[in-house]
Amino acid sequence: MQYLGLIAVIAAWFIIVGVVYLLRFLGVKVPIKIYYGVFIMLRDEELVKDIIAPLGNLLRRVPSWLVITLTVGLFLISMFVIVPIPLTIMSVNAWGLPSMLYLMVRNLVLMAVAVVHRLSPIEAVEKGFTPLAPLIPGVTVSLYTFIYIIVAIGIGILLHELAHGAVSSRYGIRIKSGGAFALLFLAFGGFVEIDEEELRKMSLPIRLTVYSSGVFMNIILAYIAAALVGLALLSPQLTQGLLGTTIVYTVNSTDIALKSGYIITAVNGHPIASVYTLISILSSVNASNVTVTALNPINGAIVSEVLSTKNLTMELLGYSALYVSPWGVVVESRSFYNLMFWIYTLNLTLALLNAFPAYPLDGGQFLDAILASVIKDQALRSKVMIGLSVVLWSLIGLTLYYTLITGLYRLI
């Protein structure tokens, strides 16, 4: 039963492929290319005329120096230092995540420490190891959660590529076409086909701006998702209706202050919007007790209870629910928060990954453009970039391997 979700997703894929082939057989023109039944590509030249060109015209109203400063500056910070996004949606009191480059180098050091000192996977995480895992329905995420992921990643990739196209259009660079592709619903992507010859003729600041614009858009989307959740959390009633997390006690519960149907609003003063934030907070608690604040949905009263964390264990029950023992509490999350959480998380991930200075990512193109002004020999520059990319992708590969063999993907 573990792989039932994955089987269902693959079955749905081949149903769609079958429908496309049927429509073609019936003489219906479908602008989709299918390769070996597992890869689909949609290319649309009208996308440039109807959407990208008007966006480029709109950007021409913004001074060029401001566009370059914002996009390139934010990209450089995200590549080498930190992705400046508030982490409050994860109930982490910090402003931003370290860059992907920093995280992967730190992971390499921590994996070596874990092997030498025989640390458990959890101990490695406690010391700062950052797990990575592919989002596979029915394996690393539930089928229910994967639905949110499809919507969120579709929004993130589409707007990421539109940003590349709009900035290119703003500077008069010809765009040949645009589109999207997918592999068995397990990998997604989008593209804007920019005229590379025209791009190479542009000044270095403009080229860097084009490469930076997608990450800029992903960061903006993450801010929007965090802001929407923040607005909803201003009211306990909104929290109950949109994001509500409900405490459901077992029959043997001895806690009398909190009752079935109460809405968790905070733990130790940190706002709780769903199972994800609860996991984050409870996983980082060092004290023997926590203070749970809850809303009585009947009379609107706010109650607080100090609960012991002794022998605390957490178990995901599939979908978006969590069983917390020994308190005997099931926390069930709502659709609005789930969607906002994944829009936020996946756009943060896209920003982290695309700022990574390796081919074929935006970060690799960005770094190559900078090196072009230093290393004039294109063959030598290509060898430098390919060698660097192999090393950097190996760091990600090692992190994925360690995450999967140790079972840390269950924490993601």
mmCIF file of C-alpha atoms in Angstrom:
data_model
loop_
_atom_site.group_PDB
_atom_site.id
_atom_site.type_symbol
_atom_site.label_atom_id
_atom_site.label_comp_id
_atom_site.label_asym_id
_atom_site.label_seq_id
_atom_site.Cartn_x
_atom_site.Cartn_y
_atom_site.Cartn_z
ATOM 1 C CA MET A 1 0.000 0.000 0.000
ATOM 2 C CA GLN A 2 3.021 2.313 0.452
ATOM 3 C CA TYR A 3 3.315 2.921 -3.302
ATOM 4 C CA LEU A 4 -0.414 3.180 -4.034
ATOM 5 C CA GLY A 5 -0.231 6.971 -4.438
ATOM 6 C CA LEU A 6 2.684 6.710 -6.857
ATOM 7 C CA ILE A 7 0.838 4.071 -8.918
ATOM 8 C CA ALA A 8 -2.277 6.282 -9.042
ATOM 9 C CA VAL A 9 -0.280 9.290 -10.274
ATOM 10 C CA ILE A 10 1.458 7.259 -13.003
ATOM 11 C CA ALA A 11 -1.893 5.745 -14.064
ATOM 12 C CA ALA A 12 -3.395 9.249 -14.333
ATOM 13 C CA TRP A 13 -0.427 10.295 -16.485
ATOM 14 C CA PHE A 14 -0.945 7.514 -19.026
ATOM 15 C CA ILE A 15 -4.680 8.260 -19.152
ATOM 16 C CA ILE A 16 -3.841 11.848 -20.158
ATOM 17 C CA VAL A 17 -1.309 10.613 -22.729
ATOM 18 C CA GLY A 18 -3.963 8.237 -24.113
ATOM 19 C CA VAL A 19 -6.477 11.079 -24.434
ATOM 20 C CA VAL A 20 -3.939 13.200 -26.351
ATOM 21 C CA TYR A 21 -3.218 10.336 -28.772
ATOM 22 C CA LEU A 22 -6.969 9.760 -29.214
ATOM 23 C CA LEU A 23 -7.583 13.430 -30.032
ATOM 24 C CA ARG A 24 -4.805 13.316 -32.627
ATOM 25 C CA PHE A 25 -6.297 10.169 -34.132
ATOM 26 C CA LEU A 26 -9.623 11.989 -34.425
ATOM 27 C CA GLY A 27 -7.911 14.861 -36.263
ATOM 28 C CA VAL A 28 -7.888 17.382 -33.415
ATOM 29 C CA LYS A 29 -4.792 19.609 -33.412
ATOM 30 C CA VAL A 30 -3.126 19.442 -29.991
ATOM 31 C CA PRO A 31 -0.066 21.707 -29.345
ATOM 32 C CA ILE A 32 1.626 19.040 -27.231
ATOM 33 C CA LYS A 33 4.565 16.807 -28.105
ATOM 34 C CA ILE A 34 4.886 13.429 -26.390
ATOM 35 C CA TYR A 35 8.200 11.580 -26.207
ATOM 36 C CA TYR A 36 8.128 7.828 -25.496
ATOM 37 C CA GLY A 37 4.913 8.250 -23.538
ATOM 38 C CA VAL A 38 6.679 9.603 -20.439
ATOM 39 C CA PHE A 39 7.709 13.140 -21.419
ATOM 40 C CA ILE A 40 5.301 15.886 -22.490
ATOM 41 C CA MET A 41 6.250 19.293 -23.878
ATOM 42 C CA LEU A 42 3.902 22.187 -24.593
ATOM 43 C CA ARG A 43 5.337 24.981 -26.769
ATOM 44 C CA ASP A 44 3.299 28.110 -27.544
ATOM 45 C CA GLU A 45 4.594 31.041 -29.607
ATOM 46 C CA GLU A 46 1.437 33.045 -28.852
ATOM 47 C CA LEU A 47 2.561 33.199 -25.202
ATOM 48 C CA VAL A 48 5.193 35.765 -26.219
ATOM 49 C CA LYS A 49 2.741 38.089 -27.979
ATOM 50 C CA ASP A 50 -0.156 37.811 -25.525
ATOM 51 C CA ILE A 51 1.608 37.788 -22.161
ATOM 52 C CA ILE A 52 5.382 38.301 -22.167
ATOM 53 C CA ALA A 53 5.521 41.345 -24.476
ATOM 54 C CA PRO A 54 2.899 43.313 -22.464
ATOM 55 C CA LEU A 55 4.794 42.485 -19.240
ATOM 56 C CA GLY A 56 8.017 43.723 -20.828
ATOM 57 C CA ASN A 57 6.293 46.974 -21.825
ATOM 58 C CA LEU A 58 5.100 47.400 -18.241
ATOM 59 C CA LEU A 59 8.643 46.916 -16.913
ATOM 60 C CA ARG A 60 9.921 49.696 -19.202
ATOM 61 C CA ARG A 61 8.179 52.134 -16.856
ATOM 62 C CA VAL A 62 10.625 51.090 -14.127
ATOM 63 C CA PRO A 63 14.082 52.734 -14.332
ATOM 64 C CA SER A 64 16.700 50.339 -15.698
ATOM 65 C CA TRP A 65 19.118 50.992 -12.817
ATOM 66 C CA LEU A 66 16.422 49.987 -10.307
ATOM 67 C CA VAL A 67 15.569 46.744 -12.133
ATOM 68 C CA ILE A 68 19.257 45.791 -12.344
ATOM 69 C CA THR A 69 20.029 46.715 -8.725
ATOM 70 C CA LEU A 70 17.094 44.818 -7.222
ATOM 71 C CA THR A 71 17.336 41.624 -9.264
ATOM 72 C CA VAL A 72 21.127 41.256 -9.430
ATOM 73 C CA GLY A 73 21.644 42.358 -5.824
ATOM 74 C CA LEU A 74 19.068 39.910 -4.497
ATOM 75 C CA PHE A 75 20.499 37.118 -6.644
ATOM 76 C CA LEU A 76 24.072 37.661 -5.409
ATOM 77 C CA ILE A 77 22.914 37.601 -1.780
ATOM 78 C CA SER A 78 20.886 34.427 -2.430
ATOM 79 C CA MET A 79 23.801 32.726 -4.209
ATOM 80 C CA PHE A 80 26.540 33.327 -1.672
ATOM 81 C CA VAL A 81 24.984 34.395 1.637
ATOM 82 C CA ILE A 82 21.294 33.955 2.454
ATOM 83 C CA VAL A 83 17.903 33.829 0.728
ATOM 84 C CA PRO A 84 16.214 36.776 2.492
ATOM 85 C CA ILE A 85 12.769 35.345 3.165
ATOM 86 C CA PRO A 86 11.037 35.374 6.604
ATOM 87 C CA LEU A 87 10.695 31.876 8.047
ATOM 88 C CA THR A 88 7.751 32.670 10.322
ATOM 89 C CA ILE A 89 5.451 30.448 8.257
ATOM 90 C CA MET A 90 7.613 27.565 9.539
ATOM 91 C CA SER A 91 7.522 29.030 13.074
ATOM 92 C CA VAL A 92 11.244 29.713 12.888
ATOM 93 C CA ASN A 93 12.221 33.071 14.342
ATOM 94 C CA ALA A 94 14.759 33.919 11.639
ATOM 95 C CA TRP A 95 14.973 35.996 8.487
ATOM 96 C CA GLY A 96 16.108 33.823 5.633
ATOM 97 C CA LEU A 97 17.843 30.555 4.865
ATOM 98 C CA PRO A 98 21.565 30.189 4.175
ATOM 99 C CA SER A 99 22.403 29.878 0.496
ATOM 100 C CA MET A 100 22.314 26.453 -1.174
ATOM 101 C CA LEU A 101 26.081 26.654 -1.644
ATOM 102 C CA TYR A 102 26.614 27.146 2.082
ATOM 103 C CA LEU A 103 24.097 24.426 3.026
ATOM 104 C CA MET A 104 25.700 21.806 0.773
ATOM 105 C CA VAL A 105 29.244 22.552 1.986
ATOM 106 C CA ARG A 106 28.023 22.386 5.592
ATOM 107 C CA ASN A 107 26.218 19.105 4.861
ATOM 108 C CA LEU A 108 29.437 17.615 3.485
ATOM 109 C CA VAL A 109 31.297 18.512 6.678
ATOM 110 C CA LEU A 110 28.482 17.175 8.895
ATOM 111 C CA MET A 111 28.236 13.902 6.955
ATOM 112 C CA ALA A 112 31.968 13.390 7.492
ATOM 113 C CA VAL A 113 31.554 14.177 11.215
ATOM 114 C CA ALA A 114 28.589 11.775 11.444
ATOM 115 C CA VAL A 115 30.634 8.950 9.899
ATOM 116 C CA VAL A 116 33.751 9.562 12.013
ATOM 117 C CA HIS A 117 31.884 9.989 15.306
ATOM 118 C CA ARG A 118 29.086 7.525 14.470
ATOM 119 C CA LEU A 119 26.312 10.065 14.991
ATOM 120 C CA SER A 120 22.707 9.041 14.496
ATOM 121 C CA PRO A 121 20.817 10.778 11.638
ATOM 122 C CA ILE A 122 18.796 12.826 14.165
ATOM 123 C CA GLU A 123 22.003 13.949 15.876
ATOM 124 C CA ALA A 124 23.345 15.068 12.487
ATOM 125 C CA VAL A 125 20.176 17.125 11.928
ATOM 126 C CA GLU A 126 20.488 18.631 15.412
ATOM 127 C CA LYS A 127 24.010 19.757 14.507
ATOM 128 C CA GLY A 128 22.695 21.486 11.375
ATOM 129 C CA PHE A 129 22.470 18.887 8.589
ATOM 130 C CA THR A 130 19.807 19.898 6.052
ATOM 131 C CA PRO A 131 17.989 16.875 4.538
ATOM 132 C CA LEU A 132 16.972 16.826 0.876
ATOM 133 C CA ALA A 133 14.557 14.372 -0.723
ATOM 134 C CA PRO A 134 12.636 14.139 -4.013
ATOM 135 C CA LEU A 135 8.886 14.655 -3.669
ATOM 136 C CA ILE A 136 7.535 11.260 -4.755
ATOM 137 C CA PRO A 137 3.781 10.680 -4.219
ATOM 138 C CA GLY A 138 3.044 7.716 -2.006
ATOM 139 C CA VAL A 139 6.703 7.419 -0.969
ATOM 140 C CA THR A 140 8.102 10.661 0.437
ATOM 141 C CA VAL A 141 4.785 12.586 0.446
ATOM 142 C CA SER A 142 1.163 11.512 0.512
ATOM 143 C CA LEU A 143 -0.966 11.676 -2.639
ATOM 144 C CA TYR A 144 -3.150 14.298 -0.925
ATOM 145 C CA THR A 145 -0.133 16.529 -0.252
ATOM 146 C CA PHE A 146 1.168 15.962 -3.789
ATOM 147 C CA ILE A 147 -1.951 17.651 -5.184
ATOM 148 C CA TYR A 148 -0.948 20.856 -3.384
ATOM 149 C CA ILE A 149 2.628 20.413 -4.595
ATOM 150 C CA ILE A 150 1.531 20.151 -8.251
ATOM 151 C CA VAL A 151 -0.430 23.408 -7.986
ATOM 152 C CA ALA A 152 2.297 25.230 -6.043
ATOM 153 C CA ILE A 153 5.214 24.150 -8.225
ATOM 154 C CA GLY A 154 3.202 24.923 -11.363
ATOM 155 C CA ILE A 155 2.652 28.497 -10.143
ATOM 156 C CA GLY A 156 6.297 28.865 -9.125
ATOM 157 C CA ILE A 157 7.823 27.584 -12.366
ATOM 158 C CA LEU A 158 5.363 29.428 -14.628
ATOM 159 C CA LEU A 159 5.985 32.803 -13.003
ATOM 160 C CA HIS A 160 9.736 32.122 -12.759
ATOM 161 C CA GLU A 161 9.926 31.672 -16.529
ATOM 162 C CA LEU A 162 7.569 34.576 -17.227
ATOM 163 C CA ALA A 163 9.923 36.785 -15.212
ATOM 164 C CA HIS A 164 12.864 35.750 -17.433
ATOM 165 C CA GLY A 165 10.769 36.510 -20.500
ATOM 166 C CA ALA A 166 9.423 39.841 -19.247
ATOM 167 C CA VAL A 167 12.877 41.173 -18.329
ATOM 168 C CA SER A 168 14.279 40.003 -21.677
ATOM 169 C CA SER A 169 11.435 41.758 -23.484
ATOM 170 C CA ARG A 170 11.986 44.895 -21.410
ATOM 171 C CA TYR A 171 15.525 45.171 -22.818
ATOM 172 C CA GLY A 172 14.484 44.349 -26.379
ATOM 173 C CA ILE A 173 15.822 40.784 -26.498
ATOM 174 C CA ARG A 174 13.823 38.616 -28.891
ATOM 175 C CA ILE A 175 11.916 35.695 -27.398
ATOM 176 C CA LYS A 176 11.257 32.824 -29.793
ATOM 177 C CA SER A 177 8.665 30.895 -27.785
ATOM 178 C CA GLY A 178 7.685 29.678 -24.354
ATOM 179 C CA GLY A 179 6.165 26.583 -22.823
ATOM 180 C CA ALA A 180 6.203 23.898 -20.178
ATOM 181 C CA PHE A 181 7.141 20.240 -19.826
ATOM 182 C CA ALA A 182 6.553 17.369 -17.431
ATOM 183 C CA LEU A 183 7.893 13.881 -16.789
ATOM 184 C CA LEU A 184 5.324 11.439 -15.360
ATOM 185 C CA PHE A 185 3.990 14.191 -13.036
ATOM 186 C CA LEU A 186 7.187 13.637 -11.027
ATOM 187 C CA ALA A 187 9.280 16.407 -12.580
ATOM 188 C CA PHE A 188 8.052 19.703 -13.950
ATOM 189 C CA GLY A 189 9.589 22.613 -15.763
ATOM 190 C CA GLY A 190 8.944 25.652 -17.851
ATOM 191 C CA PHE A 191 10.999 27.540 -20.365
ATOM 192 C CA VAL A 192 11.215 30.786 -22.263
ATOM 193 C CA GLU A 193 13.296 30.410 -25.412
ATOM 194 C CA ILE A 194 15.406 33.582 -25.551
ATOM 195 C CA ASP A 195 17.498 34.474 -28.589
ATOM 196 C CA GLU A 196 20.973 33.628 -27.229
ATOM 197 C CA GLU A 197 22.787 35.650 -29.907
ATOM 198 C CA GLU A 198 20.928 38.821 -28.957
ATOM 199 C CA LEU A 199 21.438 38.118 -25.265
ATOM 200 C CA ARG A 200 25.207 37.751 -25.707
ATOM 201 C CA LYS A 201 25.353 41.170 -27.386
ATOM 202 C CA MET A 202 23.890 42.855 -24.301
ATOM 203 C CA SER A 203 25.983 44.470 -21.582
ATOM 204 C CA LEU A 204 26.993 42.361 -18.582
ATOM 205 C CA PRO A 205 24.533 44.058 -16.153
ATOM 206 C CA ILE A 206 21.607 43.329 -18.491
ATOM 207 C CA ARG A 207 22.611 39.682 -18.977
ATOM 208 C CA LEU A 208 22.950 39.242 -15.214
ATOM 209 C CA THR A 209 19.519 40.839 -14.745
ATOM 210 C CA VAL A 210 17.926 38.379 -17.173
ATOM 211 C CA TYR A 211 19.510 35.414 -15.359
ATOM 212 C CA SER A 212 18.506 36.839 -11.939
ATOM 213 C CA SER A 213 14.857 37.645 -12.658
ATOM 214 C CA GLY A 214 13.432 34.152 -12.090
ATOM 215 C CA VAL A 215 14.835 33.875 -8.562
ATOM 216 C CA PHE A 216 13.571 37.396 -7.838
ATOM 217 C CA MET A 217 10.047 36.301 -8.786
ATOM 218 C CA ASN A 218 10.227 33.133 -6.626
ATOM 219 C CA ILE A 219 11.234 35.217 -3.610
ATOM 220 C CA ILE A 220 8.328 37.614 -4.227
ATOM 221 C CA LEU A 221 5.892 34.673 -4.396
ATOM 222 C CA ALA A 222 7.238 33.289 -1.103
ATOM 223 C CA TYR A 223 6.711 36.704 0.514
ATOM 224 C CA ILE A 224 3.122 36.830 -0.777
ATOM 225 C CA ALA A 225 2.322 33.380 0.655
ATOM 226 C CA ALA A 226 3.867 34.276 4.034
ATOM 227 C CA ALA A 227 1.958 37.573 4.096
ATOM 228 C CA LEU A 228 -1.397 35.884 3.380
ATOM 229 C CA VAL A 229 -0.855 33.415 6.215
ATOM 230 C CA GLY A 230 0.231 36.255 8.501
ATOM 231 C CA LEU A 231 -2.937 38.211 7.725
ATOM 232 C CA ALA A 232 -5.118 35.181 8.431
ATOM 233 C CA LEU A 233 -3.375 34.592 11.769
ATOM 234 C CA LEU A 234 -4.329 38.083 12.975
ATOM 235 C CA SER A 235 -7.770 36.716 13.882
ATOM 236 C CA PRO A 236 -8.381 33.470 15.838
ATOM 237 C CA GLN A 237 -11.726 33.176 14.049
ATOM 238 C CA LEU A 238 -9.979 33.321 10.668
ATOM 239 C CA THR A 239 -7.446 30.846 11.968
ATOM 240 C CA GLN A 240 -10.281 28.498 12.865
ATOM 241 C CA GLY A 241 -12.093 28.910 9.548
ATOM 242 C CA LEU A 242 -9.153 28.925 7.137
ATOM 243 C CA LEU A 243 -6.095 27.475 8.822
ATOM 244 C CA GLY A 244 -7.661 25.818 11.846
ATOM 245 C CA THR A 245 -5.806 23.051 13.600
ATOM 246 C CA THR A 246 -8.128 21.079 15.834
ATOM 247 C CA ILE A 247 -7.179 19.185 18.978
ATOM 248 C CA VAL A 248 -8.988 15.841 19.223
ATOM 249 C CA TYR A 249 -8.263 14.057 22.485
ATOM 250 C CA THR A 250 -8.461 10.330 23.031
ATOM 251 C CA VAL A 251 -10.968 8.854 25.475
ATOM 252 C CA ASN A 252 -8.276 8.334 28.113
ATOM 253 C CA SER A 253 -7.053 11.943 28.074
ATOM 254 C CA THR A 254 -6.566 13.366 31.579
ATOM 255 C CA ASP A 255 -6.158 16.987 30.452
ATOM 256 C CA ILE A 256 -9.316 18.804 31.481
ATOM 257 C CA ALA A 257 -8.392 22.359 30.461
ATOM 258 C CA LEU A 258 -8.402 21.517 26.754
ATOM 259 C CA LYS A 259 -11.273 19.694 25.112
ATOM 260 C CA SER A 260 -12.027 18.055 21.807
ATOM 261 C CA GLY A 261 -12.647 20.643 19.100
ATOM 262 C CA TYR A 262 -10.449 23.394 20.554
ATOM 263 C CA ILE A 263 -8.223 25.240 18.084
ATOM 264 C CA ILE A 264 -4.489 25.430 18.758
ATOM 265 C CA THR A 265 -3.331 29.019 18.230
ATOM 266 C CA ALA A 266 0.171 28.898 19.728
ATOM 267 C CA VAL A 267 2.814 26.754 21.421
ATOM 268 C CA ASN A 268 5.229 28.627 23.704
ATOM 269 C CA GLY A 269 3.958 31.851 22.154
ATOM 270 C CA HIS A 270 4.707 30.789 18.556
ATOM 271 C CA PRO A 271 1.639 30.908 16.244
ATOM 272 C CA ILE A 272 0.480 27.489 15.034
ATOM 273 C CA ALA A 273 -1.267 27.268 11.690
ATOM 274 C CA SER A 274 -0.906 23.610 10.761
ATOM 275 C CA VAL A 275 0.822 20.317 11.289
ATOM 276 C CA TYR A 276 4.013 21.644 9.691
ATOM 277 C CA THR A 277 4.546 24.474 12.161
ATOM 278 C CA LEU A 278 3.653 22.193 15.068
ATOM 279 C CA ILE A 279 6.302 19.668 13.989
ATOM 280 C CA SER A 280 8.871 22.426 13.661
ATOM 281 C CA ILE A 281 8.241 23.826 17.138
ATOM 282 C CA LEU A 282 7.912 20.534 19.004
ATOM 283 C CA SER A 283 11.051 19.187 17.323
ATOM 284 C CA SER A 284 13.067 22.129 18.632
ATOM 285 C CA VAL A 285 11.718 22.184 22.207
ATOM 286 C CA ASN A 286 14.455 21.644 24.785
ATOM 287 C CA ALA A 287 12.390 22.225 27.939
ATOM 288 C CA SER A 288 10.445 19.519 29.775
ATOM 289 C CA ASN A 289 7.156 21.420 29.364
ATOM 290 C CA VAL A 290 5.423 23.497 26.716
ATOM 291 C CA THR A 291 2.563 25.966 27.003
ATOM 292 C CA VAL A 292 -0.253 25.266 24.563
ATOM 293 C CA THR A 293 -2.655 28.132 23.836
ATOM 294 C CA ALA A 294 -6.025 27.227 22.334
ATOM 295 C CA LEU A 295 -9.279 28.845 21.281
ATOM 296 C CA ASN A 296 -12.671 27.632 22.466
ATOM 297 C CA PRO A 297 -14.655 27.913 19.199
ATOM 298 C CA ILE A 298 -17.981 28.043 21.053
ATOM 299 C CA ASN A 299 -17.495 31.102 23.247
ATOM 300 C CA GLY A 300 -14.246 32.520 21.839
ATOM 301 C CA ALA A 301 -12.366 32.068 25.110
ATOM 302 C CA ILE A 302 -8.595 31.602 25.032
ATOM 303 C CA VAL A 303 -7.192 28.919 27.343
ATOM 304 C CA SER A 304 -3.633 27.874 28.102
ATOM 305 C CA GLU A 305 -2.277 24.620 29.479
ATOM 306 C CA VAL A 306 1.234 23.572 30.426
ATOM 307 C CA LEU A 307 1.877 20.071 29.059
ATOM 308 C CA SER A 308 4.819 17.795 29.679
ATOM 309 C CA THR A 309 7.058 16.815 26.780
ATOM 310 C CA LYS A 310 8.224 13.668 28.585
ATOM 311 C CA ASN A 311 8.481 10.745 26.150
ATOM 312 C CA LEU A 312 7.162 12.979 23.400
ATOM 313 C CA THR A 313 6.798 11.162 20.068
ATOM 314 C CA MET A 314 5.228 12.279 16.793
ATOM 315 C CA GLU A 315 3.868 10.174 13.991
ATOM 316 C CA LEU A 316 2.554 11.357 10.635
ATOM 317 C CA LEU A 317 -0.743 9.677 9.833
ATOM 318 C CA GLY A 318 -0.831 10.547 6.118
ATOM 319 C CA TYR A 319 -2.644 13.428 4.493
ATOM 320 C CA SER A 320 -2.018 16.404 6.776
ATOM 321 C CA ALA A 321 -2.489 14.929 10.214
ATOM 322 C CA LEU A 322 -0.152 14.309 13.108
ATOM 323 C CA TYR A 323 -0.530 12.105 16.173
ATOM 324 C CA VAL A 324 1.312 13.469 19.185
ATOM 325 C CA SER A 325 1.999 11.075 22.060
ATOM 326 C CA PRO A 326 1.707 10.944 25.095
ATOM 327 C CA TRP A 327 -0.800 13.771 24.900
ATOM 328 C CA GLY A 328 -3.165 11.799 22.683
ATOM 329 C CA VAL A 329 -3.806 14.660 20.284
ATOM 330 C CA VAL A 330 -4.466 14.572 16.545
ATOM 331 C CA VAL A 331 -3.817 17.801 14.658
ATOM 332 C CA GLU A 332 -5.588 18.174 11.336
ATOM 333 C CA SER A 333 -4.625 20.884 8.864
ATOM 334 C CA ARG A 334 -6.803 22.848 6.411
ATOM 335 C CA SER A 335 -6.547 23.418 2.663
ATOM 336 C CA PHE A 336 -5.747 27.150 2.622
ATOM 337 C CA TYR A 337 -2.698 26.814 4.820
ATOM 338 C CA ASN A 338 -1.515 23.710 2.978
ATOM 339 C CA LEU A 339 -1.571 25.564 -0.340
ATOM 340 C CA MET A 340 0.146 28.654 1.087
ATOM 341 C CA PHE A 341 2.715 26.478 2.874
ATOM 342 C CA TRP A 342 3.687 24.675 -0.327
ATOM 343 C CA ILE A 343 3.680 27.842 -2.461
ATOM 344 C CA TYR A 344 6.016 29.341 0.132
ATOM 345 C CA THR A 345 8.198 26.237 0.549
ATOM 346 C CA LEU A 346 8.566 25.379 -3.136
ATOM 347 C CA ASN A 347 9.298 28.956 -4.190
ATOM 348 C CA LEU A 348 11.897 29.171 -1.449
ATOM 349 C CA THR A 349 13.333 25.897 -2.790
ATOM 350 C CA LEU A 350 13.299 27.187 -6.378
ATOM 351 C CA ALA A 351 15.121 30.347 -5.273
ATOM 352 C CA LEU A 352 17.697 28.306 -3.333
ATOM 353 C CA LEU A 353 18.280 25.861 -6.173
ATOM 354 C CA ASN A 354 18.357 28.322 -9.079
ATOM 355 C CA ALA A 355 20.841 30.556 -7.279
ATOM 356 C CA PHE A 356 23.178 27.547 -6.979
ATOM 357 C CA PRO A 357 26.237 28.358 -9.190
ATOM 358 C CA ALA A 358 26.162 25.205 -11.324
ATOM 359 C CA TYR A 359 25.107 24.426 -14.898
ATOM 360 C CA PRO A 360 22.381 24.427 -16.195
ATOM 361 C CA LEU A 361 20.779 26.499 -13.443
ATOM 362 C CA ASP A 362 20.401 30.282 -13.471
ATOM 363 C CA GLY A 363 23.278 30.478 -11.009
ATOM 364 C CA GLY A 364 25.551 28.650 -13.442
ATOM 365 C CA GLN A 365 24.597 31.006 -16.291
ATOM 366 C CA PHE A 366 25.093 33.983 -13.975
ATOM 367 C CA LEU A 367 28.564 32.854 -12.898
ATOM 368 C CA ASP A 368 29.541 32.016 -16.486
ATOM 369 C CA ALA A 369 28.603 35.546 -17.598
ATOM 370 C CA ILE A 370 30.846 37.007 -14.886
ATOM 371 C CA LEU A 371 33.736 34.670 -15.738
ATOM 372 C CA ALA A 372 33.411 35.652 -19.414
ATOM 373 C CA SER A 373 34.750 39.097 -18.510
ATOM 374 C CA VAL A 374 37.782 37.482 -16.832
ATOM 375 C CA ILE A 375 38.455 34.304 -18.849
ATOM 376 C CA LYS A 376 38.254 35.260 -22.520
ATOM 377 C CA ASP A 377 39.018 31.740 -23.779
ATOM 378 C CA GLN A 378 35.547 30.176 -24.123
ATOM 379 C CA ALA A 379 36.891 26.596 -24.205
ATOM 380 C CA LEU A 380 38.819 27.137 -20.960
ATOM 381 C CA ARG A 381 35.838 28.863 -19.342
ATOM 382 C CA SER A 382 33.565 25.975 -20.286
ATOM 383 C CA LYS A 383 35.971 23.473 -18.725
ATOM 384 C CA VAL A 384 36.092 25.538 -15.509
ATOM 385 C CA MET A 385 32.291 25.757 -15.313
ATOM 386 C CA ILE A 386 31.757 22.067 -16.123
ATOM 387 C CA GLY A 387 34.296 21.006 -13.488
ATOM 388 C CA LEU A 388 32.766 23.292 -10.885
ATOM 389 C CA SER A 389 29.256 22.094 -11.756
ATOM 390 C CA VAL A 390 30.243 18.428 -11.376
ATOM 391 C CA VAL A 391 31.673 19.120 -7.905
ATOM 392 C CA LEU A 392 28.644 21.131 -6.767
ATOM 393 C CA TRP A 393 26.061 18.646 -8.103
ATOM 394 C CA SER A 394 28.010 15.888 -6.336
ATOM 395 C CA LEU A 395 27.419 17.714 -3.046
ATOM 396 C CA ILE A 396 23.664 17.670 -3.695
ATOM 397 C CA GLY A 397 23.857 14.001 -4.714
ATOM 398 C CA LEU A 398 25.635 13.077 -1.471
ATOM 399 C CA THR A 399 23.018 14.943 0.572
ATOM 400 C CA LEU A 400 20.175 13.154 -1.241
ATOM 401 C CA TYR A 401 21.886 9.800 -0.720
ATOM 402 C CA TYR A 402 22.422 10.372 3.005
ATOM 403 C CA THR A 403 18.838 11.624 3.428
ATOM 404 C CA LEU A 404 17.341 8.552 1.748
ATOM 405 C CA ILE A 405 19.519 5.797 3.283
ATOM 406 C CA THR A 406 19.084 7.190 6.814
ATOM 407 C CA GLY A 407 15.317 7.700 6.485
ATOM 408 C CA LEU A 408 15.597 11.448 7.136
ATOM 409 C CA TYR A 409 13.235 12.086 4.199
ATOM 410 C CA ARG A 410 10.407 11.283 6.634
ATOM 411 C CA LEU A 411 11.137 14.550 8.421
ATOM 412 C CA ILE A 412 10.625 16.664 5.284
#
